[in-house]
Every structure is written in structure tokens, then in C-alpha cells.
Amino acid sequence: MDALDERLQSDSDRMKIHKAVASSNYLFMVYAVLYISYTVSVFVVGLANGLPPWMIYNPFFDWRKGVASLWLHAILEYILMLSMTILVIIVDTYTVVFVINFRAHIDVLKDHIRNLRTDPLQSEAENYDELVCNIIYHKLILQCCNLMRPVMSKTIFIQFLLVGVVLGVTMINVLYFSGLFRAISSILFVAALLFETFPFCYLCDQLVNDCHELSNLLGESHWIDAEPKYKSTLKFFMHNVQQPIIFTAGGIFSISLNSNIKVAKFAFSVMTIVQQMNLADRFK
């Protein structure tokens, strides 16, 4: 990432990266508010019902002995769950933060490509060097994506496996087992589950579109009257840019909005199985 930042040439380039950083901070805050709202709601609903929020076994306090024991038990549970929530926020947002920054650098590269051979005072050698700099910039972006791809692939694959099942079970809990206040907490949990994978899938689709736009910009650049050396290098660059940056889940299927929709459909499949086998009535 430091090597990418060194390729920034103007204040406009730096402004794009600063805007991406600000967007990352804002998105992290949205995740934090949503996830912690669920944790707080479960804490409040549990105490309002006179029960520990998560009913976690505690060998030190017996919450049945009085109000003080109940509060101590609930506070310890809340501290534990808040720590886990913060960890989950980090795991769920780092993929989005990286892709936002990758897209920002691609946006900077688009501006550099638009400016190719637009300065009449530059010589052909200087124009060629500028094209090579853009190729190196694109290569650095690909290297960063390749470094992060194995880590992101495992994270998203596990999320896809869990989200579909957990989403289905949570919806069953809301429909058949939860009271009004517990249902509100469960609905917040469902919103957090949907928000866990959707932004990253959406940004992956946008990243593919950015790569296609890079190829179009290269074809529309001022290359017609360039030297043969410049044209051959431009063809090489265009061939590499036409290969979109794609992230996969577990190396099995590409990450996109289509895959996110399939995960949501799987949750309804879980509900259908429960309804057809009448499992909800058996567990009541």
C-alpha cells in the first residue's frame, strides 16, 4: 500500500485516496453501530425479563440469588460479548476496507490514463515513460490484490457457509419462538447478517466494472499517431487490463452480488425444510 501511495502525482490523486480512507472510516462506524446495537438490545431485553442476556454459564455468580448477582452475571456476559462483537467487526470490515482502497487507486490510474499524450510539450520518450509508469502502477495494484486474495477468500467462504444457515435459523426463531422484544433483537441480528457480506459482494462487482473501464480508457487514449514502440506497449497493457480483478470464496466460486443472493435463498431453503418437516412444533 505504501508503494501504491508513492505513485500519487497530484493533490487530486491524494484527495481521492483521502476520500477512500474517510469512506472506510464511515463504513466501519456503520458496522459498529449496527453490531453493537444488537448487543445492547439483547442486554437490555434480558435484564427487562429478569434473565441473563445470553444465558452463558458462569461458575462465579448464580443469577438466581438476587438482583445484584443478576447484574454482575449480565455485565460479565456483556463484556464478553462486546469483545467478541469488536473482533467480528474487524473481521467483517477489513475486506471492504481493502477493496475500497483498491478501487480508489484504480480511480487514480484512470485519471493518469486519460492524461496520456495530452501534453503537447512532452516528447515521445516522455510519453512512453509515462505509459510505463501506469503499467507499473497497475502491476502494484494486482500484487496487492494477489497478496490479500487468499486471506479474503477464506474469510468470505466461511461467512457464506455460516450466514445462510444462521440466517435461516434466526428467521425461524423470530417466527416461532421469540417474544416481541426478543424478536426485535433477532431482527437486528438478521440485519447485521445481511450487512456482513453484501457490501463486499457489491464492491467486487464494481471492481470488475472498473477493470473494464480501464480497458476502454486505454482504447480511447491518444495513441493513433504514437510511435510503434508506444503502440506495442499499449497493446500489452490493454491485454493485461482486460483480465478483471476477481476474488473467489474458498477458490470455488467468484464473489459477486449473484453469489450473495444465492446465500440469502439458502436461508429460505432452511425455513422451507423446517416447515415441511414440522420441526418448529416438535421443539416447542
CSV table of C-alpha atoms in Angstrom, one decimal:
chain,number,residue,atom,x,y,z
A,1,MET,CA,0.0,0.0,0.0
A,2,ASP,CA,2.9,2.4,0.7
A,3,ALA,CA,4.3,1.6,-2.8
A,4,LEU,CA,0.9,2.5,-4.3
A,5,ASP,CA,0.8,5.8,-2.4
A,6,GLU,CA,4.1,6.7,-3.8
A,7,ARG,CA,2.6,6.6,-7.3
A,8,LEU,CA,0.3,9.6,-6.5
A,9,GLN,CA,1.3,12.6,-8.6
A,10,SER,CA,-1.0,15.4,-7.7
A,11,ASP,CA,-3.3,16.8,-5.0
A,12,SER,CA,-6.2,15.4,-6.9
A,13,ASP,CA,-4.8,11.9,-6.6
A,14,ARG,CA,-4.2,12.3,-2.9
A,15,MET,CA,-7.7,13.7,-2.4
A,16,LYS,CA,-9.2,10.5,-4.0
A,17,ILE,CA,-7.2,8.3,-1.5
A,18,HIS,CA,-8.2,10.5,1.4
A,19,LYS,CA,-11.8,10.2,0.4
A,20,ALA,CA,-11.4,6.4,0.3
A,21,VAL,CA,-10.0,6.4,3.8
A,22,ALA,CA,-12.8,8.6,5.0
A,23,SER,CA,-15.4,6.3,3.4
A,24,SER,CA,-13.7,3.3,5.1
A,25,ASN,CA,-13.9,5.0,8.5
A,26,TYR,CA,-17.6,5.8,7.9
A,27,LEU,CA,-18.4,2.3,6.8
A,28,PHE,CA,-16.6,0.9,9.9
A,29,MET,CA,-18.7,3.2,12.1
A,30,VAL,CA,-21.9,1.9,10.4
A,31,TYR,CA,-20.9,-1.7,11.1
A,32,ALA,CA,-20.0,-0.8,14.7
A,33,VAL,CA,-23.3,0.9,15.3
A,34,LEU,CA,-25.3,-2.0,13.8
A,35,TYR,CA,-23.4,-4.7,15.5
A,36,ILE,CA,-23.2,-3.0,18.9
A,37,SER,CA,-26.9,-2.1,18.7
A,38,TYR,CA,-27.7,-5.8,18.6
A,39,THR,CA,-25.5,-6.5,21.6
A,40,VAL,CA,-27.1,-3.6,23.6
A,41,SER,CA,-30.6,-4.7,22.7
A,42,VAL,CA,-30.1,-8.3,23.8
A,43,PHE,CA,-28.5,-6.9,27.1
A,44,VAL,CA,-31.5,-4.6,27.8
A,45,VAL,CA,-34.2,-7.2,26.8
A,46,GLY,CA,-32.5,-9.8,29.0
A,47,LEU,CA,-32.5,-7.6,32.1
A,48,ALA,CA,-36.0,-6.4,31.4
A,49,ASN,CA,-37.2,-10.0,31.5
A,50,GLY,CA,-35.1,-10.7,34.7
A,51,LEU,CA,-32.8,-13.1,32.9
A,52,PRO,CA,-29.1,-13.1,31.8
A,53,PRO,CA,-29.0,-11.8,28.2
A,54,TRP,CA,-27.2,-14.8,26.7
A,55,MET,CA,-27.6,-17.4,29.5
A,56,ILE,CA,-23.9,-18.2,29.5
A,57,TYR,CA,-22.8,-20.5,32.3
A,58,ASN,CA,-20.9,-18.6,35.0
A,59,PRO,CA,-19.3,-20.5,37.8
A,60,PHE,CA,-18.8,-17.4,40.0
A,61,PHE,CA,-22.2,-15.9,40.1
A,62,ASP,CA,-25.6,-17.6,40.4
A,63,TRP,CA,-28.0,-15.0,38.9
A,64,ARG,CA,-31.0,-16.6,40.7
A,65,LYS,CA,-29.8,-15.5,44.1
A,66,GLY,CA,-30.8,-11.9,43.7
A,67,VAL,CA,-30.7,-8.7,41.6
A,68,ALA,CA,-27.1,-8.0,42.4
A,69,SER,CA,-26.0,-11.4,41.2
A,70,LEU,CA,-28.1,-11.0,38.1
A,71,TRP,CA,-26.5,-7.7,37.2
A,72,LEU,CA,-23.0,-9.0,37.8
A,73,HIS,CA,-23.7,-12.0,35.7
A,74,ALA,CA,-25.2,-9.8,32.9
A,75,ILE,CA,-22.3,-7.3,33.0
A,76,LEU,CA,-19.8,-10.1,32.6
A,77,GLU,CA,-21.7,-11.5,29.7
A,78,TYR,CA,-22.0,-8.1,28.1
A,79,ILE,CA,-18.2,-7.5,28.4
A,80,LEU,CA,-17.5,-10.9,26.8
A,81,MET,CA,-20.0,-10.4,24.0
A,82,LEU,CA,-18.8,-6.9,23.3
A,83,SER,CA,-15.3,-8.1,23.0
A,84,MET,CA,-16.4,-10.8,20.5
A,85,THR,CA,-18.5,-8.2,18.7
A,86,ILE,CA,-15.5,-5.9,18.2
A,87,LEU,CA,-13.5,-8.9,16.8
A,88,VAL,CA,-16.3,-9.7,14.4
A,89,ILE,CA,-16.5,-6.1,13.3
A,90,ILE,CA,-12.8,-6.2,12.4
A,91,VAL,CA,-13.1,-9.5,10.5
A,92,ASP,CA,-16.2,-8.3,8.6
A,93,THR,CA,-14.8,-4.9,7.6
A,94,TYR,CA,-11.2,-5.5,6.6
A,95,THR,CA,-12.2,-7.0,3.3
A,96,VAL,CA,-14.4,-4.0,2.5
A,97,VAL,CA,-11.7,-1.5,3.5
A,98,PHE,CA,-9.1,-3.1,1.3
A,99,VAL,CA,-11.4,-3.2,-1.8
A,100,ILE,CA,-12.4,0.5,-1.2
A,101,ASN,CA,-8.8,1.4,-1.3
A,102,PHE,CA,-8.0,-0.8,-4.3
A,103,ARG,CA,-10.9,1.0,-6.2
A,104,ALA,CA,-9.5,4.4,-5.2
A,105,HIS,CA,-6.1,3.6,-6.7
A,106,ILE,CA,-7.8,2.3,-9.8
A,107,ASP,CA,-9.7,5.6,-10.0
A,108,VAL,CA,-6.4,7.4,-9.8
A,109,LEU,CA,-5.0,5.2,-12.5
A,110,LYS,CA,-8.0,6.1,-14.7
A,111,ASP,CA,-7.1,9.8,-14.5
A,112,HIS,CA,-3.5,9.0,-15.3
A,113,ILE,CA,-4.6,7.1,-18.4
A,114,ARG,CA,-6.9,9.9,-19.5
A,115,ASN,CA,-3.9,12.3,-19.4
A,116,LEU,CA,-1.7,10.1,-21.6
A,117,ARG,CA,-0.2,12.0,-24.6
A,118,THR,CA,-2.3,15.1,-23.8
A,119,ASP,CA,0.6,17.4,-23.1
A,120,PRO,CA,2.0,18.8,-26.5
A,121,LEU,CA,5.2,19.8,-24.8
A,122,GLN,CA,6.2,16.3,-23.9
A,123,SER,CA,8.4,14.3,-26.2
A,124,GLU,CA,7.6,10.7,-27.4
A,125,ALA,CA,10.2,9.3,-24.9
A,126,GLU,CA,8.5,11.1,-22.0
A,127,ASN,CA,5.1,9.9,-23.2
A,128,TYR,CA,6.4,6.4,-23.3
A,129,ASP,CA,7.9,6.7,-19.8
A,130,GLU,CA,4.5,7.9,-18.5
A,131,LEU,CA,2.8,4.8,-20.1
A,132,VAL,CA,5.4,2.5,-18.4
A,133,CYS,CA,4.7,4.2,-15.0
A,134,ASN,CA,1.0,3.5,-15.4
A,135,ILE,CA,1.8,-0.2,-16.2
A,136,ILE,CA,3.9,-0.4,-13.0
A,137,TYR,CA,1.1,1.3,-11.1
A,138,HIS,CA,-1.4,-1.3,-12.4
A,139,LYS,CA,1.0,-4.1,-11.6
A,140,LEU,CA,1.4,-2.9,-8.0
A,141,ILE,CA,-2.4,-2.9,-7.6
A,142,LEU,CA,-2.5,-6.5,-8.9
A,143,GLN,CA,0.2,-7.5,-6.5
A,144,CYS,CA,-1.7,-6.1,-3.5
A,145,CYS,CA,-4.9,-7.9,-4.6
A,146,ASN,CA,-2.9,-11.2,-5.0
A,147,LEU,CA,-1.5,-10.8,-1.5
A,148,MET,CA,-4.9,-10.3,0.1
A,149,ARG,CA,-6.8,-12.8,-2.1
A,150,PRO,CA,-6.0,-16.0,-0.1
A,151,VAL,CA,-7.0,-14.3,3.2
A,152,MET,CA,-10.1,-12.8,1.9
A,153,SER,CA,-11.1,-16.0,0.1
A,154,LYS,CA,-11.1,-18.0,3.3
A,155,THR,CA,-12.9,-15.3,5.3
A,156,ILE,CA,-15.7,-14.9,2.8
A,157,PHE,CA,-16.1,-18.6,2.2
A,158,ILE,CA,-16.6,-19.2,6.0
A,159,GLN,CA,-19.1,-16.2,6.1
A,160,PHE,CA,-21.1,-17.6,3.1
A,161,LEU,CA,-21.2,-21.0,4.8
A,162,LEU,CA,-22.4,-19.6,8.1
A,163,VAL,CA,-24.6,-16.7,7.0
A,164,GLY,CA,-27.1,-18.9,5.1
A,165,VAL,CA,-27.6,-21.4,7.9
A,166,VAL,CA,-27.6,-18.8,10.7
A,167,LEU,CA,-29.9,-16.5,8.8
A,168,GLY,CA,-32.4,-19.3,8.3
A,169,VAL,CA,-32.3,-20.4,11.9
A,170,THR,CA,-32.7,-16.8,13.1
A,171,MET,CA,-35.7,-16.3,10.9
A,172,ILE,CA,-37.3,-19.5,12.3
A,173,ASN,CA,-36.6,-18.2,15.8
A,174,VAL,CA,-38.3,-14.9,15.0
A,175,LEU,CA,-41.4,-16.6,13.6
A,176,TYR,CA,-41.9,-19.4,16.0
A,177,PHE,CA,-40.1,-18.9,19.3
A,178,SER,CA,-39.3,-15.3,20.1
A,179,GLY,CA,-41.5,-12.8,22.0
A,180,LEU,CA,-41.9,-9.2,20.9
A,181,PHE,CA,-38.7,-7.8,22.4
A,182,ARG,CA,-36.6,-10.9,21.6
A,183,ALA,CA,-37.8,-10.6,18.0
A,184,ILE,CA,-36.6,-7.0,17.8
A,185,SER,CA,-33.1,-8.2,18.8
A,186,SER,CA,-33.3,-11.0,16.4
A,187,ILE,CA,-34.3,-8.7,13.5
A,188,LEU,CA,-31.2,-6.5,14.3
A,189,PHE,CA,-29.2,-9.7,14.2
A,190,VAL,CA,-30.7,-10.5,10.7
A,191,ALA,CA,-29.8,-7.0,9.5
A,192,ALA,CA,-26.2,-7.5,10.7
A,193,LEU,CA,-26.0,-10.8,9.0
A,194,LEU,CA,-27.2,-9.4,5.7
A,195,PHE,CA,-24.8,-6.5,6.1
A,196,GLU,CA,-21.9,-8.9,6.7
A,197,THR,CA,-21.5,-10.0,3.1
A,198,PHE,CA,-23.5,-7.6,0.9
A,199,PRO,CA,-21.1,-4.6,0.8
A,200,PHE,CA,-18.1,-6.7,-0.1
A,201,CYS,CA,-20.0,-8.5,-2.9
A,202,TYR,CA,-21.2,-5.2,-4.3
A,203,LEU,CA,-17.7,-3.8,-4.3
A,204,CYS,CA,-16.4,-6.8,-6.0
A,205,ASP,CA,-18.8,-6.3,-8.9
A,206,GLN,CA,-17.8,-2.6,-9.0
A,207,LEU,CA,-14.1,-3.6,-9.1
A,208,VAL,CA,-14.8,-5.8,-12.2
A,209,ASN,CA,-16.5,-2.9,-13.8
A,210,ASP,CA,-13.5,-0.6,-13.0
A,211,CYS,CA,-11.2,-3.0,-14.8
A,212,HIS,CA,-13.5,-3.0,-17.9
A,213,GLU,CA,-13.5,0.8,-17.8
A,214,LEU,CA,-9.7,0.9,-17.7
A,215,SER,CA,-9.5,-1.1,-20.9
A,216,ASN,CA,-12.0,1.2,-22.6
A,217,LEU,CA,-10.0,4.3,-21.5
A,218,LEU,CA,-6.8,2.8,-22.9
A,219,GLY,CA,-8.6,2.2,-26.2
A,220,GLU,CA,-9.9,5.8,-26.2
A,221,SER,CA,-6.5,7.4,-25.4
A,222,HIS,CA,-4.4,9.4,-27.9
A,223,TRP,CA,-2.4,6.6,-29.4
A,224,ILE,CA,-3.2,6.8,-33.1
A,225,ASP,CA,-0.2,8.9,-34.1
A,226,ALA,CA,2.2,7.4,-31.5
A,227,GLU,CA,5.4,5.5,-32.3
A,228,PRO,CA,5.3,1.8,-32.9
A,229,LYS,CA,7.1,1.1,-29.6
A,230,TYR,CA,4.4,3.0,-27.7
A,231,LYS,CA,1.6,1.2,-29.6
A,232,SER,CA,3.0,-2.3,-28.9
A,233,THR,CA,3.4,-1.5,-25.2
A,234,LEU,CA,-0.1,-0.1,-25.1
A,235,LYS,CA,-1.4,-3.3,-26.6
A,236,PHE,CA,0.4,-5.3,-23.9
A,237,PHE,CA,-1.1,-3.1,-21.2
A,238,MET,CA,-4.6,-3.3,-22.6
A,239,HIS,CA,-4.3,-7.1,-22.7
A,240,ASN,CA,-3.4,-7.3,-19.0
A,241,VAL,CA,-6.1,-4.7,-18.0
A,242,GLN,CA,-8.8,-6.8,-19.8
A,243,GLN,CA,-8.3,-9.5,-17.1
A,244,PRO,CA,-10.6,-8.4,-14.3
A,245,ILE,CA,-9.7,-8.5,-10.7
A,246,ILE,CA,-11.9,-11.2,-9.2
A,247,PHE,CA,-12.0,-12.5,-5.7
A,248,THR,CA,-13.2,-16.0,-5.0
A,249,ALA,CA,-14.7,-17.7,-1.9
A,250,GLY,CA,-12.6,-20.6,-1.0
A,251,GLY,CA,-11.3,-20.8,-4.6
A,252,ILE,CA,-14.6,-22.3,-5.6
A,253,PHE,CA,-16.9,-19.6,-6.9
A,254,SER,CA,-16.5,-15.9,-7.6
A,255,ILE,CA,-17.7,-13.3,-5.1
A,256,SER,CA,-20.5,-11.2,-6.5
A,257,LEU,CA,-24.0,-9.9,-5.8
A,258,ASN,CA,-25.3,-13.1,-7.5
A,259,SER,CA,-23.5,-15.3,-5.0
A,260,ASN,CA,-24.8,-13.2,-2.1
A,261,ILE,CA,-28.4,-13.6,-3.4
A,262,LYS,CA,-27.8,-17.4,-3.5
A,263,VAL,CA,-26.8,-17.4,0.1
A,264,ALA,CA,-30.0,-15.5,1.1
A,265,LYS,CA,-32.0,-18.0,-0.9
A,266,PHE,CA,-30.4,-20.8,1.1
A,267,ALA,CA,-31.8,-19.3,4.3
A,268,PHE,CA,-35.3,-19.6,2.9
A,269,SER,CA,-34.5,-23.2,1.9
A,270,VAL,CA,-33.7,-23.9,5.6
A,271,MET,CA,-37.0,-22.3,6.6
A,272,THR,CA,-38.9,-24.5,4.0
A,273,ILE,CA,-37.3,-27.7,5.3
A,274,VAL,CA,-38.3,-26.7,8.9
A,275,GLN,CA,-41.9,-26.0,7.8
A,276,GLN,CA,-42.3,-29.1,5.7
A,277,MET,CA,-40.9,-31.4,8.5
A,278,ASN,CA,-42.9,-29.6,11.1
A,279,LEU,CA,-39.7,-29.2,13.2
A,280,ALA,CA,-40.8,-26.0,14.9
A,281,ASP,CA,-43.8,-27.6,16.6
A,282,ARG,CA,-41.7,-30.5,17.8
A,283,PHE,CA,-39.2,-28.2,19.5
A,284,LYS,CA,-41.9,-26.1,21.2
